[in-house]
PDB file of C-alpha atoms in Angstrom:
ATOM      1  CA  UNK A   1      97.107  52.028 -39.942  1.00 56.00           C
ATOM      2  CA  UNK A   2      99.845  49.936 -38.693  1.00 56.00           C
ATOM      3  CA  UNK A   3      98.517  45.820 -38.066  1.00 50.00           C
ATOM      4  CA  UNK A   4      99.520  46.761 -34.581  1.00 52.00           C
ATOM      5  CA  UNK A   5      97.037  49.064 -34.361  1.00 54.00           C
ATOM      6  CA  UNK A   6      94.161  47.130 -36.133  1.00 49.00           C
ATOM      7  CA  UNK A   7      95.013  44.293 -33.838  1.00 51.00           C
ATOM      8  CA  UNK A   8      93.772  46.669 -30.968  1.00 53.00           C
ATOM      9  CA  UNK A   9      90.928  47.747 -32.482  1.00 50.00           C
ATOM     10  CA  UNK A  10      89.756  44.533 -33.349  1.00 48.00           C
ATOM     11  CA  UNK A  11      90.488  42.975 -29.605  1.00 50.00           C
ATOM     12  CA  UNK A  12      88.468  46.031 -28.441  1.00 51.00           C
ATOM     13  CA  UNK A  13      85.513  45.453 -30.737  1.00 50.00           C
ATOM     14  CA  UNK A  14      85.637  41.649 -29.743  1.00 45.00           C
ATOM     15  CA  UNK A  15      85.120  43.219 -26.001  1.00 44.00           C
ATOM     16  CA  UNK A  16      82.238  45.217 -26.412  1.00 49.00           C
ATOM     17  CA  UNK A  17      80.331  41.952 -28.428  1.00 39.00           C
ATOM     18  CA  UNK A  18      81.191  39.941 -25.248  1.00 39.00           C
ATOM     19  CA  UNK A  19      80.027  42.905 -22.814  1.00 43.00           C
ATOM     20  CA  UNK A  20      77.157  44.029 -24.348  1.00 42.00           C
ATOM     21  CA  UNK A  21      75.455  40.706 -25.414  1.00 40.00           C
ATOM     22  CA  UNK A  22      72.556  39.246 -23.954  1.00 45.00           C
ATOM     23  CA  UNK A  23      71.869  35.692 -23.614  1.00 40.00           C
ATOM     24  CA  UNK A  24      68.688  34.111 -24.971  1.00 40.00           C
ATOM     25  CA  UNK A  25      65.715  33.827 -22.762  1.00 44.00           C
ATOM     26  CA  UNK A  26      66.111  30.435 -21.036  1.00 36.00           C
ATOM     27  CA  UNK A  27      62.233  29.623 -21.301  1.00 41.00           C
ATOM     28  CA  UNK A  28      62.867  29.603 -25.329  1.00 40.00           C
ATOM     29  CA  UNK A  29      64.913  26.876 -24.951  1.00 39.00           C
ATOM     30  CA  UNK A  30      61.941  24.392 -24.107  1.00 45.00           C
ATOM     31  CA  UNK A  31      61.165  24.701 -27.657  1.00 43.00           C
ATOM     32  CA  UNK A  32      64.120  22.819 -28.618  1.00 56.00           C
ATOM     33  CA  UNK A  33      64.356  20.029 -25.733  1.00 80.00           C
ATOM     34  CA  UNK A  34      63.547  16.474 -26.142  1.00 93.00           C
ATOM     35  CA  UNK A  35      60.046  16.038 -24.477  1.00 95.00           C
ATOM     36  CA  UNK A  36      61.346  13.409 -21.884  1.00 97.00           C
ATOM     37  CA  UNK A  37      64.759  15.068 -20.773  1.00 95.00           C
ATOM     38  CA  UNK A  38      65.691  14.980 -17.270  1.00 95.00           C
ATOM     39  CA  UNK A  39      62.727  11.761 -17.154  1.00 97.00           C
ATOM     40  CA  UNK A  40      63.952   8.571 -16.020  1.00 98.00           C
ATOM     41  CA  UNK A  41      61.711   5.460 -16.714  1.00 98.00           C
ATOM     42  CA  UNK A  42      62.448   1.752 -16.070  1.00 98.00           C
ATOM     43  CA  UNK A  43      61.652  -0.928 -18.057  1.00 98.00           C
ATOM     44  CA  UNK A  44      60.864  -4.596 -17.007  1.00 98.00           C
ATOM     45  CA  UNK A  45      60.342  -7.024 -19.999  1.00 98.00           C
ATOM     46  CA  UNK A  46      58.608 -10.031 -17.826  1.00 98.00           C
ATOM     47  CA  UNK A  47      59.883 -13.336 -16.940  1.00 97.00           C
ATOM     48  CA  UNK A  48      63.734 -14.491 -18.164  1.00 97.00           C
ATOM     49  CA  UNK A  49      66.057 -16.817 -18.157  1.00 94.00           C
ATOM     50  CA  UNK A  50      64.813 -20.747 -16.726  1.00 91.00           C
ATOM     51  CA  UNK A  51      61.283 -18.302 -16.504  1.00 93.00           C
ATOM     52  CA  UNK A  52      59.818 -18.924 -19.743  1.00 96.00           C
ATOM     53  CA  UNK A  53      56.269 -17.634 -18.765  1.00 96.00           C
ATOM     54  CA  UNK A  54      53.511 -17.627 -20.988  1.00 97.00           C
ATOM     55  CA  UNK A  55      54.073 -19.945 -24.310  1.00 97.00           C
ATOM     56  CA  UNK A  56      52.073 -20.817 -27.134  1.00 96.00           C
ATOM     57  CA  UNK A  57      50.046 -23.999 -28.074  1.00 93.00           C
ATOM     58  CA  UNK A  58      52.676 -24.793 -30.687  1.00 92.00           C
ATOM     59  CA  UNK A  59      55.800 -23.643 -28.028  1.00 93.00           C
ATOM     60  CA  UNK A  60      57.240 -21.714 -30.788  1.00 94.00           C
ATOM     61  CA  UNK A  61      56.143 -18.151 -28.860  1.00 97.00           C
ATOM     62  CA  UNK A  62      57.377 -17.230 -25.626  1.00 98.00           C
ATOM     63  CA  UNK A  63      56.892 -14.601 -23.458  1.00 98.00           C
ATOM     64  CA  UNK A  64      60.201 -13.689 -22.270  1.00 98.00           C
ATOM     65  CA  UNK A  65      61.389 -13.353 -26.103  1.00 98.00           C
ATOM     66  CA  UNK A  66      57.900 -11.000 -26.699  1.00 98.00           C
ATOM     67  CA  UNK A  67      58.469  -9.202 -23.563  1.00 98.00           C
ATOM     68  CA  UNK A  68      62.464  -8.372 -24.490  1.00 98.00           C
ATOM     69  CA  UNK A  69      61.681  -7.419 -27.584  1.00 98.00           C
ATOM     70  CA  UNK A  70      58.962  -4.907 -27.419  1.00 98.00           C
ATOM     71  CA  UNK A  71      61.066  -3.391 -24.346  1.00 98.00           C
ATOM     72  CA  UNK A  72      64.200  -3.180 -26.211  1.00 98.00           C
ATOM     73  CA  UNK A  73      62.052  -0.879 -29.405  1.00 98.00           C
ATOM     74  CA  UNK A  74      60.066   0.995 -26.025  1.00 98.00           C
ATOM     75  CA  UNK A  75      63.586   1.444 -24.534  1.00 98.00           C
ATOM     76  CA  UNK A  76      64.973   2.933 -28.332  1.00 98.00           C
ATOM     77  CA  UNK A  77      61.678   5.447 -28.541  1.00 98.00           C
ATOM     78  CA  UNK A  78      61.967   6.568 -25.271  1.00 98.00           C
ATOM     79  CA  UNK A  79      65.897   7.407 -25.074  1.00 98.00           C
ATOM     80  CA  UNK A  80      65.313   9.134 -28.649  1.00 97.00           C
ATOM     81  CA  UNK A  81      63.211  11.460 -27.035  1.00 97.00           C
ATOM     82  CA  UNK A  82      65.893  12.182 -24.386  1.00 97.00           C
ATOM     83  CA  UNK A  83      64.655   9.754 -21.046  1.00 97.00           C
ATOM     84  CA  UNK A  84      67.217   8.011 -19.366  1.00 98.00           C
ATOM     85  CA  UNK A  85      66.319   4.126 -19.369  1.00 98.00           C
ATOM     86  CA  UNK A  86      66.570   1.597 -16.117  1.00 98.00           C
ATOM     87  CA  UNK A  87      66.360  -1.993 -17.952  1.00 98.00           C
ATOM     88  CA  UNK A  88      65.919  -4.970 -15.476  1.00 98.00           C
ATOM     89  CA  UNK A  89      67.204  -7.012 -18.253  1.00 98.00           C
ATOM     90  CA  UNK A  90      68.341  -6.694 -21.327  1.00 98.00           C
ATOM     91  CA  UNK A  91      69.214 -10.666 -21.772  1.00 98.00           C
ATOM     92  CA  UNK A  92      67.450 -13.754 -21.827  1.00 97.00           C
ATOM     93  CA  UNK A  93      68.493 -14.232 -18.059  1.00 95.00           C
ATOM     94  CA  UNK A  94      66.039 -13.153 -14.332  1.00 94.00           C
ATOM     95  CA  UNK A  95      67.615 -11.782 -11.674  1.00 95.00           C
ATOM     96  CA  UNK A  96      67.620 -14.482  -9.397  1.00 92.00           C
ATOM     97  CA  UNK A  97      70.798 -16.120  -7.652  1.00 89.00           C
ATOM     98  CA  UNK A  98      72.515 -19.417  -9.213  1.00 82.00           C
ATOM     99  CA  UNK A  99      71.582 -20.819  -6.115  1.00 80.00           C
ATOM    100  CA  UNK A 100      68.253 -20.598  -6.444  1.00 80.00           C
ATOM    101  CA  UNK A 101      66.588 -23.613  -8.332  1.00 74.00           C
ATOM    102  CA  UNK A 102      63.695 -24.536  -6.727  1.00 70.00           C
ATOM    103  CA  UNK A 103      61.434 -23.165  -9.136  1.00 68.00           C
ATOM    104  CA  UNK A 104      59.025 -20.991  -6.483  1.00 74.00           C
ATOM    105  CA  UNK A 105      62.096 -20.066  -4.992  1.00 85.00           C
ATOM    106  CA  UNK A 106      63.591 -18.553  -7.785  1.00 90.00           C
ATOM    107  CA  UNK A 107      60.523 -16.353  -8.937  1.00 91.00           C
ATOM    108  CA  UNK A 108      60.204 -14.994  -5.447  1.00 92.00           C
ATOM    109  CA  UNK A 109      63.804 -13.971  -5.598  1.00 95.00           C
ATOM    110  CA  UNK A 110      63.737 -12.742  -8.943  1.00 96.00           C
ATOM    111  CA  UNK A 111      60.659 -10.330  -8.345  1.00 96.00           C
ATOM    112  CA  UNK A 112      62.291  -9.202  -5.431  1.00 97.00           C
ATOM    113  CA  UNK A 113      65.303  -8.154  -7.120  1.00 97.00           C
ATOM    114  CA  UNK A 114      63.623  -6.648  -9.949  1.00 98.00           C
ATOM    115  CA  UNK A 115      61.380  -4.612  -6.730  1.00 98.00           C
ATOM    116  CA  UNK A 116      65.343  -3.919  -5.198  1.00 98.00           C
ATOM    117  CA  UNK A 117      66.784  -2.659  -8.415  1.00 98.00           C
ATOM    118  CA  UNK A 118      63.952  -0.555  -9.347  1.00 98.00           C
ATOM    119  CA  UNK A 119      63.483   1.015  -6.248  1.00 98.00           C
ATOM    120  CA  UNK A 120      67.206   1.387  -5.756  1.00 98.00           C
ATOM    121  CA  UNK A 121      67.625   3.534  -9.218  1.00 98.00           C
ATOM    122  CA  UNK A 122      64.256   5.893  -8.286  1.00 98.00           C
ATOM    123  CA  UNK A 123      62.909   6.354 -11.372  1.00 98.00           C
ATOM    124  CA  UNK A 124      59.943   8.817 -11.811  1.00 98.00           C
ATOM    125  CA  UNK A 125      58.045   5.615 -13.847  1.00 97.00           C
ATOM    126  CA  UNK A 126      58.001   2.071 -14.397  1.00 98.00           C
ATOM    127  CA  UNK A 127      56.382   0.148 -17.171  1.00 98.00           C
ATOM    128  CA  UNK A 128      56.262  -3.415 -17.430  1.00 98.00           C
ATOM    129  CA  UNK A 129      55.877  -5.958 -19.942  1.00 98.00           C
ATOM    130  CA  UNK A 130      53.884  -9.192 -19.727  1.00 98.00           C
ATOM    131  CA  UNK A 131      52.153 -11.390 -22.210  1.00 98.00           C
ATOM    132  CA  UNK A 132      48.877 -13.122 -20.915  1.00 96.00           C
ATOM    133  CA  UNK A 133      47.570 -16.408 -21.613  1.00 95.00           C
ATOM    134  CA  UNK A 134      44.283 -18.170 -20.597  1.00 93.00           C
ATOM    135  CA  UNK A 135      42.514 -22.037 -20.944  1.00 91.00           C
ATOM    136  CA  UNK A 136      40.657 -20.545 -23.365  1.00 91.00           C
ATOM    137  CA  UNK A 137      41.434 -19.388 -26.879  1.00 91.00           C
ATOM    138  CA  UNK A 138      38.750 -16.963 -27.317  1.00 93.00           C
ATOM    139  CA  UNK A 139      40.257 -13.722 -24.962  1.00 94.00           C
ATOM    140  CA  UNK A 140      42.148 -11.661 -26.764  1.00 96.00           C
ATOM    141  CA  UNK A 141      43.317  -7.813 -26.391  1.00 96.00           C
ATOM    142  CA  UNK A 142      45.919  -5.605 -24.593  1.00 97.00           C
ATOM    143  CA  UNK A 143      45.181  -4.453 -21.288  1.00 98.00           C
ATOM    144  CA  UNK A 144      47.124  -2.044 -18.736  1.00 98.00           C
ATOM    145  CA  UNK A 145      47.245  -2.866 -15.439  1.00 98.00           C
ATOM    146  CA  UNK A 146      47.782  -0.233 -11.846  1.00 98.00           C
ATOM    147  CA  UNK A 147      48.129  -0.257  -8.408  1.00 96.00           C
ATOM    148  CA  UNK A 148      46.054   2.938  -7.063  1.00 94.00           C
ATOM    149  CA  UNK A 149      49.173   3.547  -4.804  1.00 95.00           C
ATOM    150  CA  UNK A 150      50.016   6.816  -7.390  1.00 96.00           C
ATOM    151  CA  UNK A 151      47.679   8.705  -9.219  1.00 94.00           C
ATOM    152  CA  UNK A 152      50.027   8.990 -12.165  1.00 96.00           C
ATOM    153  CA  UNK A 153      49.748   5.452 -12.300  1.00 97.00           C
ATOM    154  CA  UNK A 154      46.155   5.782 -13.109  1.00 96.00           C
ATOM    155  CA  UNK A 155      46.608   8.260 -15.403  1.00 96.00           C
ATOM    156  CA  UNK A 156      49.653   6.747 -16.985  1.00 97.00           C
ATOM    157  CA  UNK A 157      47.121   3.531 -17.602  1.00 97.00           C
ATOM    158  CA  UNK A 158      44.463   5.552 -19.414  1.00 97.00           C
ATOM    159  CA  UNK A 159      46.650   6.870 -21.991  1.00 97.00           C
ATOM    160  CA  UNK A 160      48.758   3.815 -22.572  1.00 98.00           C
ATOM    161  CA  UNK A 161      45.268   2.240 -23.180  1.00 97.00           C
ATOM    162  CA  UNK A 162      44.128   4.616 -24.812  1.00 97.00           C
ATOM    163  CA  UNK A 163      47.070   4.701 -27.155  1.00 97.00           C
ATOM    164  CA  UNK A 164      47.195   1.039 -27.891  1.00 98.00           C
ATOM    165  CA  UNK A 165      43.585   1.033 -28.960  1.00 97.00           C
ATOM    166  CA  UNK A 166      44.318   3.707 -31.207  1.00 96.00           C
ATOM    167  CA  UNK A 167      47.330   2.730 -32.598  1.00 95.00           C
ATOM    168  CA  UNK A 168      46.783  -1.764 -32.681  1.00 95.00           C
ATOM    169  CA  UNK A 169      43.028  -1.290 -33.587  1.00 92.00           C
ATOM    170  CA  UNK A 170      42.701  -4.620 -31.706  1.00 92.00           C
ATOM    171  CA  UNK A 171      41.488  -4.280 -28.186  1.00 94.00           C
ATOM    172  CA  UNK A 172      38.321  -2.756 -26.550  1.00 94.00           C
ATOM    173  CA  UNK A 173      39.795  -3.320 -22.817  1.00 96.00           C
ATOM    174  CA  UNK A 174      39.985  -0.765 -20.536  1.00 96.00           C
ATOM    175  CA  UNK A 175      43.019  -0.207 -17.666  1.00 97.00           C
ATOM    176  CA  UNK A 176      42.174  -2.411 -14.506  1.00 97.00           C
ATOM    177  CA  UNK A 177      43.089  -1.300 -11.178  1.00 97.00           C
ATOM    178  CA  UNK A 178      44.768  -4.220  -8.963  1.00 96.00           C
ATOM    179  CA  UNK A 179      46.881  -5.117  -5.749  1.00 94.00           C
ATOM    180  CA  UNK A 180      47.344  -8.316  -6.433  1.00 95.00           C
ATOM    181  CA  UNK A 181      50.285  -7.688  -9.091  1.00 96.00           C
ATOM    182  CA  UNK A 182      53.259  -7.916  -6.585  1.00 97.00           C
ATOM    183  CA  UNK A 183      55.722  -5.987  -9.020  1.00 97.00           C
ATOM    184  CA  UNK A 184      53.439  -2.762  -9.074  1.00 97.00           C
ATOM    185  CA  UNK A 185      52.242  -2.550  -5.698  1.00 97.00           C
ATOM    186  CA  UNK A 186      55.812  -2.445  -3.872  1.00 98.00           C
ATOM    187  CA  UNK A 187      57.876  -0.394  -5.996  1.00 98.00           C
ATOM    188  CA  UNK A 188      58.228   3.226  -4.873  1.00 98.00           C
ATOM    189  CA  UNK A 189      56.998   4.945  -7.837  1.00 98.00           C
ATOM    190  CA  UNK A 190      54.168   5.108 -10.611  1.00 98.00           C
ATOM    191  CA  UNK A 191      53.950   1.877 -12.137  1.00 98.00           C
ATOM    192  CA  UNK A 192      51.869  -0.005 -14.972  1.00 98.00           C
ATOM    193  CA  UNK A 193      51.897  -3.516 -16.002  1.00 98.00           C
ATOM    194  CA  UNK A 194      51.363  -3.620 -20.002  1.00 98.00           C
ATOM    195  CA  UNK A 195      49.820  -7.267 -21.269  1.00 98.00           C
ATOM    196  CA  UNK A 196      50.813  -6.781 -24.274  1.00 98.00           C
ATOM    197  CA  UNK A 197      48.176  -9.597 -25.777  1.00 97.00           C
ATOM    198  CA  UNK A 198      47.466 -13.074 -25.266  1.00 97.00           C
ATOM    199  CA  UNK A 199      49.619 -15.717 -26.265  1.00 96.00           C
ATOM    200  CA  UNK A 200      46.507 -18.659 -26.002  1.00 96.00           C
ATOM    201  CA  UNK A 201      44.818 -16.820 -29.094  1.00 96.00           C
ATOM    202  CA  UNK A 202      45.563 -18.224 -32.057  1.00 94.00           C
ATOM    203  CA  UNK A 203      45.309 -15.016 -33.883  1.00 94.00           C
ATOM    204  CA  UNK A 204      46.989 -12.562 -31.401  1.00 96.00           C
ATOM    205  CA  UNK A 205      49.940 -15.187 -31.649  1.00 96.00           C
ATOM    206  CA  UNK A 206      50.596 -14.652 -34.896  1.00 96.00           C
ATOM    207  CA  UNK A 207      50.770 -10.870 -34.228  1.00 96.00           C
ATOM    208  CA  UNK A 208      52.840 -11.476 -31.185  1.00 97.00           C
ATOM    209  CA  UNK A 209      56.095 -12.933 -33.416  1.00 95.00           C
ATOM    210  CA  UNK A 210      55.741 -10.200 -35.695  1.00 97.00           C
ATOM    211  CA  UNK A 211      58.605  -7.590 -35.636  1.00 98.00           C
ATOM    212  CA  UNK A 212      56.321  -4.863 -36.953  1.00 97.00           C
ATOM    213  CA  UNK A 213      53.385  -5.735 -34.255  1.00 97.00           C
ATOM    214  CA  UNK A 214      56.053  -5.672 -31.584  1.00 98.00           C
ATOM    215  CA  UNK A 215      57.431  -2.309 -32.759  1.00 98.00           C
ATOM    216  CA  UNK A 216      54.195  -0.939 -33.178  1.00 98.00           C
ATOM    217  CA  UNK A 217      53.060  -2.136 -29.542  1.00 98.00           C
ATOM    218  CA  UNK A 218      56.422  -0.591 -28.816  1.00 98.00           C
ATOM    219  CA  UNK A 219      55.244   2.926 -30.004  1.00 98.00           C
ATOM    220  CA  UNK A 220      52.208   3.179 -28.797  1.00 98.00           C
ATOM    221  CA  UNK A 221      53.270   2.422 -25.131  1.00 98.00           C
ATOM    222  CA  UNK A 222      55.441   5.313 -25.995  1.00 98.00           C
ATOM    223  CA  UNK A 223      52.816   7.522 -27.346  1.00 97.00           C
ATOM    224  CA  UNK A 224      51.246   7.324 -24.142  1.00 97.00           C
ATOM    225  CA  UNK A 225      53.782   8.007 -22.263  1.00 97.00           C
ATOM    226  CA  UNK A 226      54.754  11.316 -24.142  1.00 97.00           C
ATOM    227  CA  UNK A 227      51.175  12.429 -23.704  1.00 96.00           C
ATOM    228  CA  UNK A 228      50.885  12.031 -19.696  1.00 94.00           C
ATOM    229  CA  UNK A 229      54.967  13.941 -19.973  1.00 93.00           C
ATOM    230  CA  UNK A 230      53.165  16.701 -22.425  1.00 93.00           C
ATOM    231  CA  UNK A 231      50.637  17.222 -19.094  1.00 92.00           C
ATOM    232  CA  UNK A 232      47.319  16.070 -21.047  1.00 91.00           C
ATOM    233  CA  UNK A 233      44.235  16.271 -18.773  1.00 82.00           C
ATOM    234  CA  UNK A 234      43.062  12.596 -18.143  1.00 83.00           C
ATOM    235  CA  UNK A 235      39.044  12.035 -18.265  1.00 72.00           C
ATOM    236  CA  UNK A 236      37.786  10.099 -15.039  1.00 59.00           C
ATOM    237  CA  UNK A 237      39.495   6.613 -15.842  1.00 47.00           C
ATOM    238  CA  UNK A 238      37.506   3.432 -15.416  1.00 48.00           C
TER     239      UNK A 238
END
């Protein structure tokens, strides 16, 4: 046989592969997705910039650097898992104008913004970061805050919670619903506020400025997130 002729045979062959094959069944493909693609979540790591917020007795812990960091690991676990991420900062800056110095001023316009950019970028969650701090030392623990706006939000509480307890070993609190948190109640979409401990607590402090406790409060904000994505059934929350 001349390579002329083989040349036609083989373009032939090539032919019938392309006619005759049949694509995999799309459904199979789930299999091999990340669990959060086509998800996007926004992340606000509290306060910023002249905002300090919460600091600790010896002003060596404060909140803005606890909030970046544990959003910047949360922000890592979730785009791993294929989310796309809305940050309202990922710098020790707020989102208020130069102009505004007055400090009451400038917290009002900052929250505002953070509502405007939030809102503006629709995502289908929000989870933000705060430390707490109280006049007295002895409160301690991680609590989840929601607005009953969404049900998700409620839901989305109970397994963060859930998740932290499991995963810190630290906290017995259980998600609180509120209106009062300005942030939560006027954005348009699910929302929970994460205190991610209290910075007045002489222990919790310590674990605050720890990489690994940030990382691990990191994850399990995560976890919980992946299981209300996976569609787990959440028991009546408190």
């Amino acid at each position: 046989m001349t390579r002329k002729g083989l040349g036609w045979i083989l373009a032939f062959a090539l032919l019938m592969v392309l006619f005759t094959y049949e694509a995999p069944d799309r459904s199979s493909w789930t299999a091999w997705s990340l669990p959060l693609t086509g998800t996007v979540i926004a992340i606000d790591p509290g306060h910023g910039g002249k905002d300090g917020g919460a600091v600790s007795a010896e002003g060596d812990v404060v909140e803005k650097d606890v909030t970046l960091a544990i959003s910047m690991y949360l922000r890592d676990f979730l785009q791993q898992s294929g989310a796309y991420v809305i940050m309202t900062r990922e710098e020790d800056k707020d989102l208020a104008s130069p102009e505004a110095d007055q400090n009451r001023k400038r917290k009002s316009e900052d929250i505002r913004n953070r509502v405007k950019l939030i809102n503006e970028n629709a995502p289908d969650f929000l989870v933000s970061i705060h430390v707490n701090s109280i006049p007295s030392p002895k409160w301690s623990g991680a609590q989840t805050f929601y607005s009953p706006a969404f049900k998700k939000s409620e839901e989305m509480s109970y397994l963060i919670q859930d998740e932290i307890k499991r995963v810190m070993e630290n906290t017995d609190r259980v998600p609180s619903k509120t209106e009062k948190v300005f942030l939560i109640r006027e954005v348009t979409c699910p929302a929970v506020l994460v205190e991610v401990g209290f910075v007045s607590n002489s222990k919790e402090v310590e674990q605050l400025r720890s990489v690994d406790y940030q990382k691990a409060m990191a994850n399990a904000i995560y976890q919980g997130i992946l299981r209300q994505y996976a569609g787990e059934k959440v028991p009546t929350a408190p």
